[in-house]
Amino acid sequence: MRPPDTDCADIRELLPEYALGILGTEEAVPVRMHLECCGACRTEHEELADVVALLARLRDALAPLVTDDAPTPLLSCTRSAHDRHPHRRHRGRRSARPRSSGNGQH
């Protein structure tokens, strides 16, 4: 059963950054609450978290092979989005904030 105040499409849009651990608290809290109630979104999050873990293991395994003066593109692509753009703000993204039920339309 999914909570009535959030939309799965909105949550799924935020799941990659949530899985990477780079989602801000304001957006992460409703995602976490939604995952407690929605099995489909929770399954998708678990799959994304598995990919993130595998990429981290790959990065760690490749790190000894890379020197500072000759980085490989593969290693740089496994860094988290936060490492690449620590001050980047996400624009044009719909928030996972609860929807108002004032007019009955969603």
PDB file of C-alpha atoms in Angstrom:
ATOM      1  CA  MET A   1       0.000   0.000   0.000  1.00  0.00           C
ATOM      2  CA  ARG A   2       1.395   3.400  -0.956  1.00  0.00           C
ATOM      3  CA  PRO A   3       0.767   6.563   1.024  1.00  0.00           C
ATOM      4  CA  PRO A   4      -1.938   8.774  -0.504  1.00  0.00           C
ATOM      5  CA  ASP A   5       0.007  12.041  -0.195  1.00  0.00           C
ATOM      6  CA  THR A   6       2.897  11.211  -2.538  1.00  0.00           C
ATOM      7  CA  ASP A   7       3.066  10.137  -6.153  1.00  0.00           C
ATOM      8  CA  CYS A   8       5.231   7.158  -7.113  1.00  0.00           C
ATOM      9  CA  ALA A   9       6.388   8.975 -10.266  1.00  0.00           C
ATOM     10  CA  ASP A  10       7.684  11.879  -8.151  1.00  0.00           C
ATOM     11  CA  ILE A  11       9.437   9.498  -5.751  1.00  0.00           C
ATOM     12  CA  ARG A  12      10.993   7.420  -8.533  1.00  0.00           C
ATOM     13  CA  GLU A  13      12.428  10.567 -10.070  1.00  0.00           C
ATOM     14  CA  LEU A  14      14.330  11.160  -6.819  1.00  0.00           C
ATOM     15  CA  LEU A  15      15.425   7.550  -6.184  1.00  0.00           C
ATOM     16  CA  PRO A  16      18.800   7.655  -8.005  1.00  0.00           C
ATOM     17  CA  GLU A  17      20.035  10.567  -5.897  1.00  0.00           C
ATOM     18  CA  TYR A  18      18.495   9.040  -2.774  1.00  0.00           C
ATOM     19  CA  ALA A  19      20.370   5.783  -3.466  1.00  0.00           C
ATOM     20  CA  LEU A  20      23.600   7.752  -3.922  1.00  0.00           C
ATOM     21  CA  GLY A  21      22.982   9.529  -0.616  1.00  0.00           C
ATOM     22  CA  ILE A  22      23.133  12.988  -2.175  1.00  0.00           C
ATOM     23  CA  LEU A  23      19.508  14.032  -1.833  1.00  0.00           C
ATOM     24  CA  GLY A  24      18.932  16.942   0.521  1.00  0.00           C
ATOM     25  CA  THR A  25      17.104  16.314   3.790  1.00  0.00           C
ATOM     26  CA  GLU A  26      14.009  18.211   2.673  1.00  0.00           C
ATOM     27  CA  GLU A  27      13.517  15.806  -0.234  1.00  0.00           C
ATOM     28  CA  ALA A  28      14.958  12.693   1.431  1.00  0.00           C
ATOM     29  CA  VAL A  29      12.460  12.586   4.299  1.00  0.00           C
ATOM     30  CA  PRO A  30       9.342  12.159   2.132  1.00  0.00           C
ATOM     31  CA  VAL A  31      11.192   9.626  -0.030  1.00  0.00           C
ATOM     32  CA  ARG A  32      12.140   7.589   3.051  1.00  0.00           C
ATOM     33  CA  MET A  33       8.559   7.751   4.344  1.00  0.00           C
ATOM     34  CA  HIS A  34       7.183   6.662   0.967  1.00  0.00           C
ATOM     35  CA  LEU A  35       9.598   3.725   0.779  1.00  0.00           C
ATOM     36  CA  GLU A  36       8.311   2.461   4.127  1.00  0.00           C
ATOM     37  CA  CYS A  37       4.830   2.051   2.617  1.00  0.00           C
ATOM     38  CA  CYS A  38       5.363   1.365  -1.091  1.00  0.00           C
ATOM     39  CA  GLY A  39       6.810  -2.015  -2.007  1.00  0.00           C
ATOM     40  CA  ALA A  40       7.252  -1.207  -5.709  1.00  0.00           C
ATOM     41  CA  CYS A  41       9.309   1.923  -5.039  1.00  0.00           C
ATOM     42  CA  ARG A  42      11.215   0.144  -2.260  1.00  0.00           C
ATOM     43  CA  THR A  43      12.172  -2.636  -4.707  1.00  0.00           C
ATOM     44  CA  GLU A  44      13.379  -0.087  -7.257  1.00  0.00           C
ATOM     45  CA  HIS A  45      15.411   1.665  -4.550  1.00  0.00           C
ATOM     46  CA  GLU A  46      16.999  -1.619  -3.472  1.00  0.00           C
ATOM     47  CA  GLU A  47      18.027  -2.330  -7.071  1.00  0.00           C
ATOM     48  CA  LEU A  48      19.543   1.140  -7.437  1.00  0.00           C
ATOM     49  CA  ALA A  49      21.344   0.778  -4.097  1.00  0.00           C
ATOM     50  CA  ASP A  50      22.839  -2.516  -5.330  1.00  0.00           C
ATOM     51  CA  VAL A  51      24.172  -0.759  -8.449  1.00  0.00           C
ATOM     52  CA  VAL A  52      25.640   2.055  -6.332  1.00  0.00           C
ATOM     53  CA  ALA A  53      27.380  -0.514  -4.112  1.00  0.00           C
ATOM     54  CA  LEU A  54      28.800  -2.336  -7.138  1.00  0.00           C
ATOM     55  CA  LEU A  55      30.087   0.913  -8.644  1.00  0.00           C
ATOM     56  CA  ALA A  56      31.772   1.799  -5.355  1.00  0.00           C
ATOM     57  CA  ARG A  57      33.465  -1.625  -5.276  1.00  0.00           C
ATOM     58  CA  LEU A  58      34.599  -1.162  -8.871  1.00  0.00           C
ATOM     59  CA  ARG A  59      35.955   2.291  -8.076  1.00  0.00           C
ATOM     60  CA  ASP A  60      37.848   0.934  -5.072  1.00  0.00           C
ATOM     61  CA  ALA A  61      39.230  -1.976  -7.090  1.00  0.00           C
ATOM     62  CA  LEU A  62      40.437   0.332  -9.872  1.00  0.00           C
ATOM     63  CA  ALA A  63      41.881   3.015  -7.603  1.00  0.00           C
ATOM     64  CA  PRO A  64      45.299   1.310  -7.171  1.00  0.00           C
ATOM     65  CA  LEU A  65      45.657   1.143 -10.964  1.00  0.00           C
ATOM     66  CA  VAL A  66      45.174   4.850 -11.477  1.00  0.00           C
ATOM     67  CA  THR A  67      47.757   7.519 -10.769  1.00  0.00           C
ATOM     68  CA  ASP A  68      46.964  11.194 -10.255  1.00  0.00           C
ATOM     69  CA  ASP A  69      48.743  12.122 -13.473  1.00  0.00           C
ATOM     70  CA  ALA A  70      46.874   9.572 -15.612  1.00  0.00           C
ATOM     71  CA  PRO A  71      43.264   9.154 -14.462  1.00  0.00           C
ATOM     72  CA  THR A  72      41.045   6.846 -16.477  1.00  0.00           C
ATOM     73  CA  PRO A  73      37.607   7.870 -17.726  1.00  0.00           C
ATOM     74  CA  LEU A  74      36.093   4.749 -16.158  1.00  0.00           C
ATOM     75  CA  LEU A  75      37.265   5.706 -12.695  1.00  0.00           C
ATOM     76  CA  SER A  76      35.992   9.261 -13.000  1.00  0.00           C
ATOM     77  CA  CYS A  77      32.554   8.096 -14.131  1.00  0.00           C
ATOM     78  CA  THR A  78      32.146   5.994 -10.982  1.00  0.00           C
ATOM     79  CA  ARG A  79      32.479   8.976  -8.700  1.00  0.00           C
ATOM     80  CA  SER A  80      29.240  10.120  -7.191  1.00  0.00           C
ATOM     81  CA  ALA A  81      27.401  13.075  -8.649  1.00  0.00           C
ATOM     82  CA  HIS A  82      28.139  14.918  -5.414  1.00  0.00           C
ATOM     83  CA  ASP A  83      31.895  14.456  -5.927  1.00  0.00           C
ATOM     84  CA  ARG A  84      31.632  15.879  -9.440  1.00  0.00           C
ATOM     85  CA  HIS A  85      29.206  18.711  -8.625  1.00  0.00           C
ATOM     86  CA  PRO A  86      29.109  19.308  -4.863  1.00  0.00           C
ATOM     87  CA  HIS A  87      27.337  22.669  -5.187  1.00  0.00           C
ATOM     88  CA  ARG A  88      24.962  21.781  -8.015  1.00  0.00           C
ATOM     89  CA  ARG A  89      21.308  22.445  -7.392  1.00  0.00           C
ATOM     90  CA  HIS A  90      18.732  20.413  -9.215  1.00  0.00           C
ATOM     91  CA  ARG A  91      16.538  22.583 -11.374  1.00  0.00           C
ATOM     92  CA  GLY A  92      13.256  21.713 -12.951  1.00  0.00           C
ATOM     93  CA  ARG A  93      12.751  18.712 -10.731  1.00  0.00           C
ATOM     94  CA  ARG A  94       9.412  18.082  -9.150  1.00  0.00           C
ATOM     95  CA  SER A  95       9.548  17.755  -5.406  1.00  0.00           C
ATOM     96  CA  ALA A  96       8.187  14.825  -3.448  1.00  0.00           C
ATOM     97  CA  ARG A  97       6.185  17.140  -1.248  1.00  0.00           C
ATOM     98  CA  PRO A  98       2.694  16.040  -0.268  1.00  0.00           C
ATOM     99  CA  ARG A  99      -0.039  17.134  -2.650  1.00  0.00           C
ATOM    100  CA  SER A 100      -2.895  19.222  -1.395  1.00  0.00           C
ATOM    101  CA  SER A 101      -6.300  17.657  -1.558  1.00  0.00           C
ATOM    102  CA  GLY A 102      -8.163  20.949  -1.813  1.00  0.00           C
ATOM    103  CA  ASN A 103      -9.835  20.459  -5.211  1.00  0.00           C
ATOM    104  CA  GLY A 104      -9.629  16.686  -5.533  1.00  0.00           C
ATOM    105  CA  GLN A 105      -7.350  16.861  -8.590  1.00  0.00           C
ATOM    106  CA  HIS A 106      -3.841  15.399  -8.628  1.00  0.00           C
TER     107      HIS A 106
END
